PDB file of C-alpha atoms in Angstrom:
ATOM      1  CA  GLN A   1       0.863  37.183 -50.906  1.00 50.00           C
ATOM      2  CA  ILE A   2       1.487  40.455 -52.739  1.00 55.00           C
ATOM      3  CA  ARG A   3       4.531  41.140 -50.553  1.00 59.00           C
ATOM      4  CA  GLU A   4       5.893  37.636 -51.206  1.00 55.00           C
ATOM      5  CA  LEU A   5       5.387  38.122 -54.946  1.00 51.00           C
ATOM      6  CA  ASP A   6       7.270  41.432 -54.760  1.00 58.00           C
ATOM      7  CA  SER A   7      10.132  39.688 -52.969  1.00 54.00           C
ATOM      8  CA  ILE A   8      10.282  36.932 -55.579  1.00 50.00           C
ATOM      9  CA  LEU A   9      10.343  39.505 -58.367  1.00 51.00           C
ATOM     10  CA  ALA A  10      13.137  41.336 -56.542  1.00 53.00           C
ATOM     11  CA  GLU A  11      15.154  38.112 -56.421  1.00 53.00           C
ATOM     12  CA  LEU A  12      14.678  37.684 -60.162  1.00 44.00           C
ATOM     13  CA  LYS A  13      15.984  41.227 -60.652  1.00 55.00           C
ATOM     14  CA  GLY A  14      19.196  40.372 -58.819  1.00 55.00           C
ATOM     15  CA  LEU A  15      18.315  42.237 -55.606  1.00 60.00           C
ATOM     16  CA  LYS A  16      17.994  45.534 -57.404  1.00 63.00           C
ATOM     17  CA  ARG A  17      14.737  46.124 -55.558  1.00 72.00           C
ATOM     18  CA  GLY A  18      12.856  44.737 -52.592  1.00 82.00           C
ATOM     19  CA  ARG A  19      12.068  45.484 -48.966  1.00 89.00           C
ATOM     20  CA  LEU A  20      13.702  44.408 -45.719  1.00 93.00           C
ATOM     21  CA  ASN A  21      11.726  44.528 -42.474  1.00 96.00           C
ATOM     22  CA  ILE A  22      14.012  44.173 -39.478  1.00 97.00           C
ATOM     23  CA  ALA A  23      13.568  44.719 -35.744  1.00 97.00           C
ATOM     24  CA  VAL A  24      16.405  45.250 -33.286  1.00 97.00           C
ATOM     25  CA  VAL A  25      16.601  45.580 -29.523  1.00 93.00           C
ATOM     26  CA  SER A  26      17.435  49.108 -28.409  1.00 90.00           C
ATOM     27  CA  THR A  27      21.065  48.319 -27.590  1.00 91.00           C
ATOM     28  CA  ALA A  28      21.664  47.060 -31.140  1.00 94.00           C
ATOM     29  CA  ASN A  29      20.461  50.400 -32.502  1.00 93.00           C
ATOM     30  CA  TYR A  30      23.904  51.805 -31.677  1.00 93.00           C
ATOM     31  CA  PHE A  31      25.439  49.803 -34.547  1.00 95.00           C
ATOM     32  CA  ALA A  32      22.578  48.446 -36.695  1.00 96.00           C
ATOM     33  CA  PRO A  33      22.112  51.637 -38.776  1.00 95.00           C
ATOM     34  CA  GLN A  34      25.778  51.567 -39.820  1.00 95.00           C
ATOM     35  CA  LEU A  35      25.487  47.931 -40.896  1.00 96.00           C
ATOM     36  CA  LEU A  36      22.310  48.664 -42.828  1.00 96.00           C
ATOM     37  CA  ALA A  37      23.929  51.675 -44.496  1.00 96.00           C
ATOM     38  CA  GLU A  38      26.849  49.526 -45.630  1.00 95.00           C
ATOM     39  CA  PHE A  39      24.477  46.870 -46.967  1.00 93.00           C
ATOM     40  CA  CYS A  40      22.252  49.411 -48.724  1.00 92.00           C
ATOM     41  CA  SER A  41      25.259  51.000 -50.406  1.00 92.00           C
ATOM     42  CA  GLN A  42      25.568  47.723 -52.323  1.00 87.00           C
ATOM     43  CA  TYR A  43      21.843  47.653 -53.145  1.00 86.00           C
ATOM     44  CA  PRO A  44      20.733  51.314 -53.205  1.00 87.00           C
ATOM     45  CA  GLU A  45      17.179  50.662 -54.410  1.00 85.00           C
ATOM     46  CA  ILE A  46      16.290  48.363 -51.517  1.00 89.00           C
ATOM     47  CA  LYS A  47      13.828  49.800 -48.990  1.00 91.00           C
ATOM     48  CA  VAL A  48      14.463  49.141 -45.294  1.00 94.00           C
ATOM     49  CA  SER A  49      12.055  49.311 -42.369  1.00 95.00           C
ATOM     50  CA  LEU A  50      13.945  49.349 -39.052  1.00 96.00           C
ATOM     51  CA  ASN A  51      11.932  48.888 -35.856  1.00 96.00           C
ATOM     52  CA  VAL A  52      13.678  49.531 -32.531  1.00 95.00           C
ATOM     53  CA  GLY A  53      12.241  48.315 -29.235  1.00 92.00           C
ATOM     54  CA  ASN A  54      12.904  46.415 -26.054  1.00 90.00           C
ATOM     55  CA  ARG A  55      13.389  42.661 -26.103  1.00 90.00           C
ATOM     56  CA  GLU A  56       9.735  41.937 -25.356  1.00 91.00           C
ATOM     57  CA  SER A  57       8.444  43.998 -28.279  1.00 94.00           C
ATOM     58  CA  VAL A  58      10.973  42.524 -30.717  1.00 95.00           C
ATOM     59  CA  LEU A  59      10.070  38.986 -29.641  1.00 94.00           C
ATOM     60  CA  LYS A  60       6.381  39.764 -30.174  1.00 95.00           C
ATOM     61  CA  GLN A  61       7.075  40.946 -33.723  1.00 95.00           C
ATOM     62  CA  LEU A  62       9.115  37.797 -34.320  1.00 94.00           C
ATOM     63  CA  HIS A  63       6.388  35.583 -32.851  1.00 92.00           C
ATOM     64  CA  ASP A  64       3.673  37.285 -34.913  1.00 93.00           C
ATOM     65  CA  ASN A  65       5.765  36.955 -38.083  1.00 92.00           C
ATOM     66  CA  GLU A  66       5.642  40.722 -38.670  1.00 95.00           C
ATOM     67  CA  ILE A  67       9.332  41.017 -39.578  1.00 96.00           C
ATOM     68  CA  ASP A  68      11.886  39.269 -41.746  1.00 96.00           C
ATOM     69  CA  LEU A  69      14.778  39.353 -39.296  1.00 98.00           C
ATOM     70  CA  ALA A  70      15.627  40.420 -35.762  1.00 98.00           C
ATOM     71  CA  ILE A  71      18.867  41.309 -34.013  1.00 97.00           C
ATOM     72  CA  LEU A  72      18.964  40.070 -30.418  1.00 95.00           C
ATOM     73  CA  GLY A  73      21.522  39.622 -27.679  1.00 91.00           C
ATOM     74  CA  ARG A  74      20.363  36.076 -27.008  1.00 90.00           C
ATOM     75  CA  PRO A  75      18.123  33.704 -28.981  1.00 90.00           C
ATOM     76  CA  PRO A  76      14.571  33.423 -27.643  1.00 89.00           C
ATOM     77  CA  LYS A  77      13.088  30.393 -25.956  1.00 87.00           C
ATOM     78  CA  GLY A  78       9.628  29.154 -26.818  1.00 84.00           C
ATOM     79  CA  ILE A  79       9.813  30.209 -30.474  1.00 87.00           C
ATOM     80  CA  GLU A  80      11.251  27.970 -33.174  1.00 91.00           C
ATOM     81  CA  VAL A  81      13.944  30.124 -34.748  1.00 94.00           C
ATOM     82  CA  GLU A  82      17.221  30.035 -36.603  1.00 95.00           C
ATOM     83  CA  ALA A  83      19.806  32.154 -34.794  1.00 96.00           C
ATOM     84  CA  HIS A  84      23.317  32.889 -36.025  1.00 97.00           C
ATOM     85  CA  PRO A  85      25.966  34.823 -34.049  1.00 97.00           C
ATOM     86  CA  PHE A  86      27.695  37.539 -36.044  1.00 96.00           C
ATOM     87  CA  MET A  87      29.404  39.953 -33.620  1.00 95.00           C
ATOM     88  CA  GLU A  88      30.694  40.089 -30.056  1.00 95.00           C
ATOM     89  CA  ASN A  89      28.640  41.907 -27.428  1.00 95.00           C
ATOM     90  CA  ARG A  90      30.846  43.063 -24.549  1.00 96.00           C
ATOM     91  CA  ILE A  91      28.903  43.855 -21.386  1.00 96.00           C
ATOM     92  CA  VAL A  92      30.673  46.193 -18.957  1.00 98.00           C
ATOM     93  CA  ILE A  93      30.135  47.875 -15.601  1.00 98.00           C
ATOM     94  CA  ILE A  94      30.038  51.664 -15.834  1.00 98.00           C
ATOM     95  CA  ALA A  95      30.310  54.451 -13.281  1.00 98.00           C
ATOM     96  CA  ALA A  96      30.332  58.240 -13.288  1.00 97.00           C
ATOM     97  CA  GLY A  97      33.627  59.709 -14.463  1.00 95.00           C
ATOM     98  CA  ASN A  98      34.512  60.873 -10.929  1.00 95.00           C
ATOM     99  CA  SER A  99      33.686  57.553  -9.236  1.00 95.00           C
ATOM    100  CA  PRO A 100      36.238  56.358  -6.638  1.00 94.00           C
ATOM    101  CA  TYR A 101      36.128  52.983  -8.403  1.00 96.00           C
ATOM    102  CA  ALA A 102      37.571  54.593 -11.554  1.00 95.00           C
ATOM    103  CA  SER A 103      41.189  54.432 -10.360  1.00 94.00           C
ATOM    104  CA  GLU A 104      41.014  50.826  -9.162  1.00 96.00           C
ATOM    105  CA  SER A 105      42.010  47.744 -11.128  1.00 96.00           C
ATOM    106  CA  ALA A 106      40.952  44.097 -10.957  1.00 97.00           C
ATOM    107  CA  ILE A 107      38.049  44.927  -8.637  1.00 97.00           C
ATOM    108  CA  PRO A 108      36.613  41.709  -7.152  1.00 97.00           C
ATOM    109  CA  PRO A 109      32.844  41.284  -7.663  1.00 96.00           C
ATOM    110  CA  THR A 110      32.389  40.988  -3.886  1.00 95.00           C
ATOM    111  CA  ARG A 111      33.211  44.709  -3.600  1.00 95.00           C
ATOM    112  CA  PHE A 112      29.772  45.382  -5.053  1.00 94.00           C
ATOM    113  CA  GLN A 113      27.875  43.597  -2.279  1.00 92.00           C
ATOM    114  CA  ASP A 114      24.795  45.764  -1.576  1.00 86.00           C
ATOM    115  CA  GLU A 115      26.004  48.361  -4.116  1.00 92.00           C
ATOM    116  CA  THR A 116      23.231  50.255  -5.897  1.00 95.00           C
ATOM    117  CA  PHE A 117      22.847  49.544  -9.604  1.00 96.00           C
ATOM    118  CA  ILE A 118      20.736  51.302 -12.214  1.00 96.00           C
ATOM    119  CA  MET A 119      19.179  48.433 -14.148  1.00 94.00           C
ATOM    120  CA  ARG A 120      17.355  47.880 -17.408  1.00 91.00           C
ATOM    121  CA  GLU A 121      13.823  46.490 -17.249  1.00 89.00           C
ATOM    122  CA  GLN A 122      13.005  42.879 -16.365  1.00 88.00           C
ATOM    123  CA  GLY A 123      13.579  40.616 -19.365  1.00 83.00           C
ATOM    124  CA  SER A 124      16.366  42.761 -20.821  1.00 85.00           C
ATOM    125  CA  GLY A 125      19.258  40.642 -22.087  1.00 84.00           C
ATOM    126  CA  THR A 126      21.764  42.898 -20.332  1.00 89.00           C
ATOM    127  CA  ARG A 127      19.908  42.590 -17.042  1.00 90.00           C
ATOM    128  CA  ILE A 128      19.681  38.807 -17.335  1.00 90.00           C
ATOM    129  CA  ALA A 129      23.446  38.581 -17.920  1.00 90.00           C
ATOM    130  CA  THR A 130      24.097  40.887 -14.942  1.00 92.00           C
ATOM    131  CA  GLU A 131      21.889  38.951 -12.547  1.00 92.00           C
ATOM    132  CA  GLU A 132      23.355  35.623 -13.665  1.00 94.00           C
ATOM    133  CA  PHE A 133      26.908  36.907 -13.139  1.00 95.00           C
ATOM    134  CA  PHE A 134      26.386  38.233  -9.612  1.00 95.00           C
ATOM    135  CA  ALA A 135      24.280  35.234  -8.577  1.00 94.00           C
ATOM    136  CA  ALA A 136      27.115  32.935  -9.684  1.00 95.00           C
ATOM    137  CA  HIS A 137      29.491  34.948  -7.474  1.00 95.00           C
ATOM    138  CA  HIS A 138      27.026  34.981  -4.541  1.00 94.00           C
ATOM    139  CA  VAL A 139      26.907  38.768  -4.576  1.00 94.00           C
ATOM    140  CA  ARG A 140      23.695  40.615  -3.781  1.00 91.00           C
ATOM    141  CA  ILE A 141      23.271  43.942  -5.533  1.00 91.00           C
ATOM    142  CA  LYS A 142      20.517  46.498  -5.049  1.00 90.00           C
ATOM    143  CA  THR A 143      18.378  47.858  -7.861  1.00 90.00           C
ATOM    144  CA  GLY A 144      18.212  51.578  -7.210  1.00 88.00           C
ATOM    145  CA  MET A 145      16.188  52.407 -10.310  1.00 92.00           C
ATOM    146  CA  GLU A 146      14.812  50.438 -13.236  1.00 93.00           C
ATOM    147  CA  MET A 147      15.035  52.080 -16.651  1.00 93.00           C
ATOM    148  CA  SER A 148      13.478  51.167 -19.986  1.00 88.00           C
ATOM    149  CA  THR A 149      16.243  52.688 -22.142  1.00 91.00           C
ATOM    150  CA  ASN A 150      20.032  52.693 -22.253  1.00 93.00           C
ATOM    151  CA  GLU A 151      20.076  56.490 -22.405  1.00 95.00           C
ATOM    152  CA  SER A 152      18.166  56.707 -19.118  1.00 95.00           C
ATOM    153  CA  VAL A 153      20.610  54.309 -17.472  1.00 96.00           C
ATOM    154  CA  LYS A 154      23.564  56.375 -18.677  1.00 97.00           C
ATOM    155  CA  GLN A 155      22.062  59.645 -17.461  1.00 96.00           C
ATOM    156  CA  ALA A 156      21.348  58.203 -14.003  1.00 97.00           C
ATOM    157  CA  VAL A 157      24.861  56.768 -13.709  1.00 97.00           C
ATOM    158  CA  GLN A 158      26.408  60.067 -14.817  1.00 96.00           C
ATOM    159  CA  ALA A 159      24.390  61.787 -12.081  1.00 95.00           C
ATOM    160  CA  GLY A 160      25.984  59.494  -9.484  1.00 94.00           C
ATOM    161  CA  MET A 161      22.806  57.597  -8.646  1.00 95.00           C
ATOM    162  CA  GLY A 162      24.515  54.213  -8.898  1.00 96.00           C
ATOM    163  CA  LEU A 163      26.536  51.924 -11.126  1.00 97.00           C
ATOM    164  CA  GLY A 164      25.253  50.487 -14.385  1.00 97.00           C
ATOM    165  CA  VAL A 165      25.804  47.493 -16.622  1.00 97.00           C
ATOM    166  CA  LEU A 166      25.480  48.039 -20.365  1.00 96.00           C
ATOM    167  CA  SER A 167      26.857  46.859 -23.659  1.00 95.00           C
ATOM    168  CA  LEU A 168      30.135  48.581 -24.499  1.00 96.00           C
ATOM    169  CA  ASP A 169      28.588  49.580 -27.842  1.00 93.00           C
ATOM    170  CA  THR A 170      26.224  51.954 -26.024  1.00 95.00           C
ATOM    171  CA  VAL A 171      28.756  53.916 -23.938  1.00 96.00           C
ATOM    172  CA  MET A 172      31.710  54.603 -26.243  1.00 95.00           C
ATOM    173  CA  LEU A 173      30.964  58.319 -26.672  1.00 94.00           C
ATOM    174  CA  GLU A 174      30.486  58.974 -22.950  1.00 96.00           C
ATOM    175  CA  VAL A 175      33.666  57.074 -22.085  1.00 96.00           C
ATOM    176  CA  GLU A 176      35.671  59.016 -24.680  1.00 95.00           C
ATOM    177  CA  THR A 177      34.438  62.323 -23.233  1.00 96.00           C
ATOM    178  CA  GLY A 178      35.047  61.283 -19.617  1.00 96.00           C
ATOM    179  CA  ARG A 179      31.421  61.417 -18.530  1.00 96.00           C
ATOM    180  CA  LEU A 180      31.445  57.688 -17.823  1.00 98.00           C
ATOM    181  CA  VAL A 181      34.174  55.202 -17.032  1.00 98.00           C
ATOM    182  CA  VAL A 182      34.286  51.458 -17.673  1.00 98.00           C
ATOM    183  CA  LEU A 183      35.339  49.762 -14.443  1.00 98.00           C
ATOM    184  CA  ASP A 184      38.072  47.141 -14.366  1.00 98.00           C
ATOM    185  CA  VAL A 185      36.174  44.309 -12.673  1.00 97.00           C
ATOM    186  CA  GLN A 186      37.239  40.683 -12.421  1.00 97.00           C
ATOM    187  CA  GLY A 187      35.077  38.611 -14.764  1.00 96.00           C
ATOM    188  CA  PHE A 188      34.192  41.599 -16.953  1.00 97.00           C
ATOM    189  CA  PRO A 189      33.565  42.268 -19.713  1.00 97.00           C
ATOM    190  CA  ILE A 190      30.981  39.528 -20.030  1.00 95.00           C
ATOM    191  CA  ILE A 191      31.379  38.287 -23.582  1.00 94.00           C
ATOM    192  CA  ARG A 192      28.122  37.552 -25.348  1.00 93.00           C
ATOM    193  CA  HIS A 193      27.209  37.677 -29.018  1.00 94.00           C
ATOM    194  CA  TRP A 194      24.727  39.458 -31.209  1.00 96.00           C
ATOM    195  CA  TYR A 195      22.471  37.139 -33.193  1.00 97.00           C
ATOM    196  CA  ILE A 196      20.587  37.537 -36.443  1.00 97.00           C
ATOM    197  CA  VAL A 197      17.327  35.656 -35.916  1.00 97.00           C
ATOM    198  CA  HIS A 198      14.307  34.608 -37.962  1.00 97.00           C
ATOM    199  CA  ARG A 199      11.435  32.179 -37.639  1.00 94.00           C
ATOM    200  CA  GLU A 200      12.541  28.663 -38.540  1.00 92.00           C
ATOM    201  CA  SER A 201       9.582  28.219 -40.864  1.00 90.00           C
ATOM    202  CA  LYS A 202       9.975  31.580 -42.594  1.00 90.00           C
ATOM    203  CA  ARG A 203      10.826  31.700 -46.262  1.00 89.00           C
ATOM    204  CA  LEU A 204      13.331  34.531 -46.435  1.00 90.00           C
ATOM    205  CA  SER A 205      13.133  36.901 -49.359  1.00 87.00           C
ATOM    206  CA  GLY A 206      16.235  37.396 -51.446  1.00 86.00           C
ATOM    207  CA  VAL A 207      16.862  40.708 -49.685  1.00 90.00           C
ATOM    208  CA  ALA A 208      16.545  39.210 -46.186  1.00 93.00           C
ATOM    209  CA  ALA A 209      18.716  36.221 -47.099  1.00 91.00           C
ATOM    210  CA  ALA A 210      21.355  38.548 -48.539  1.00 91.00           C
ATOM    211  CA  PHE A 211      21.411  40.717 -45.407  1.00 94.00           C
ATOM    212  CA  LYS A 212      21.675  37.646 -43.183  1.00 95.00           C
ATOM    213  CA  LYS A 213      24.618  36.400 -45.251  1.00 93.00           C
ATOM    214  CA  PHE A 214      26.165  39.888 -45.154  1.00 93.00           C
ATOM    215  CA  LEU A 215      26.135  39.921 -41.329  1.00 95.00           C
ATOM    216  CA  ILE A 216      27.381  36.367 -40.842  1.00 94.00           C
ATOM    217  CA  SER A 217      30.274  36.893 -43.254  1.00 89.00           C
ATOM    218  CA  LYS A 218      31.526  40.070 -41.529  1.00 77.00           C
TER     219      LYS A 218
END
């Protein structure tokens, strides 16, 4: 009740003050801080709490009503939410910079039959998209290792332990420096969207409503 009163007072002060509690999946952490910095430059006295975790932990915070907003790669099922897309999420196949696949173009998905992939954990949005894609093309891939973070996936792929599938947002630096390469595969990139999500029944504070509007209007 005290927090809600603070939010109402912040609204009356024209968003000069207030607090935003937001949780993002780990992949979104590659761009969320920049968006928050841009938003906070307009409202410098606003306080922000940014929680970064895997999809399961973010969904738990959303379910338990511990946060104002969440950024997810796909809206959850089983929770009544409002979800609005605000930015493209391009999912790509990556390989080590010296991979023989690097020089090929328009690689058919069937070339990856029984190929070893370094995968994110079960339930990850990226993993779900990957498994759906290859299942639709009747291609069986092998999970060489299962990683809980994007950084671990990138390190394993750089070491030549297998291919990986990640959001393009997470690999830009490694691609620019030649440590990783984005493969030219038919059907890729998989185009998804990032969503700003909140509980359907939640009364958003002025700060949270303003940040939601800020993202959707970009």
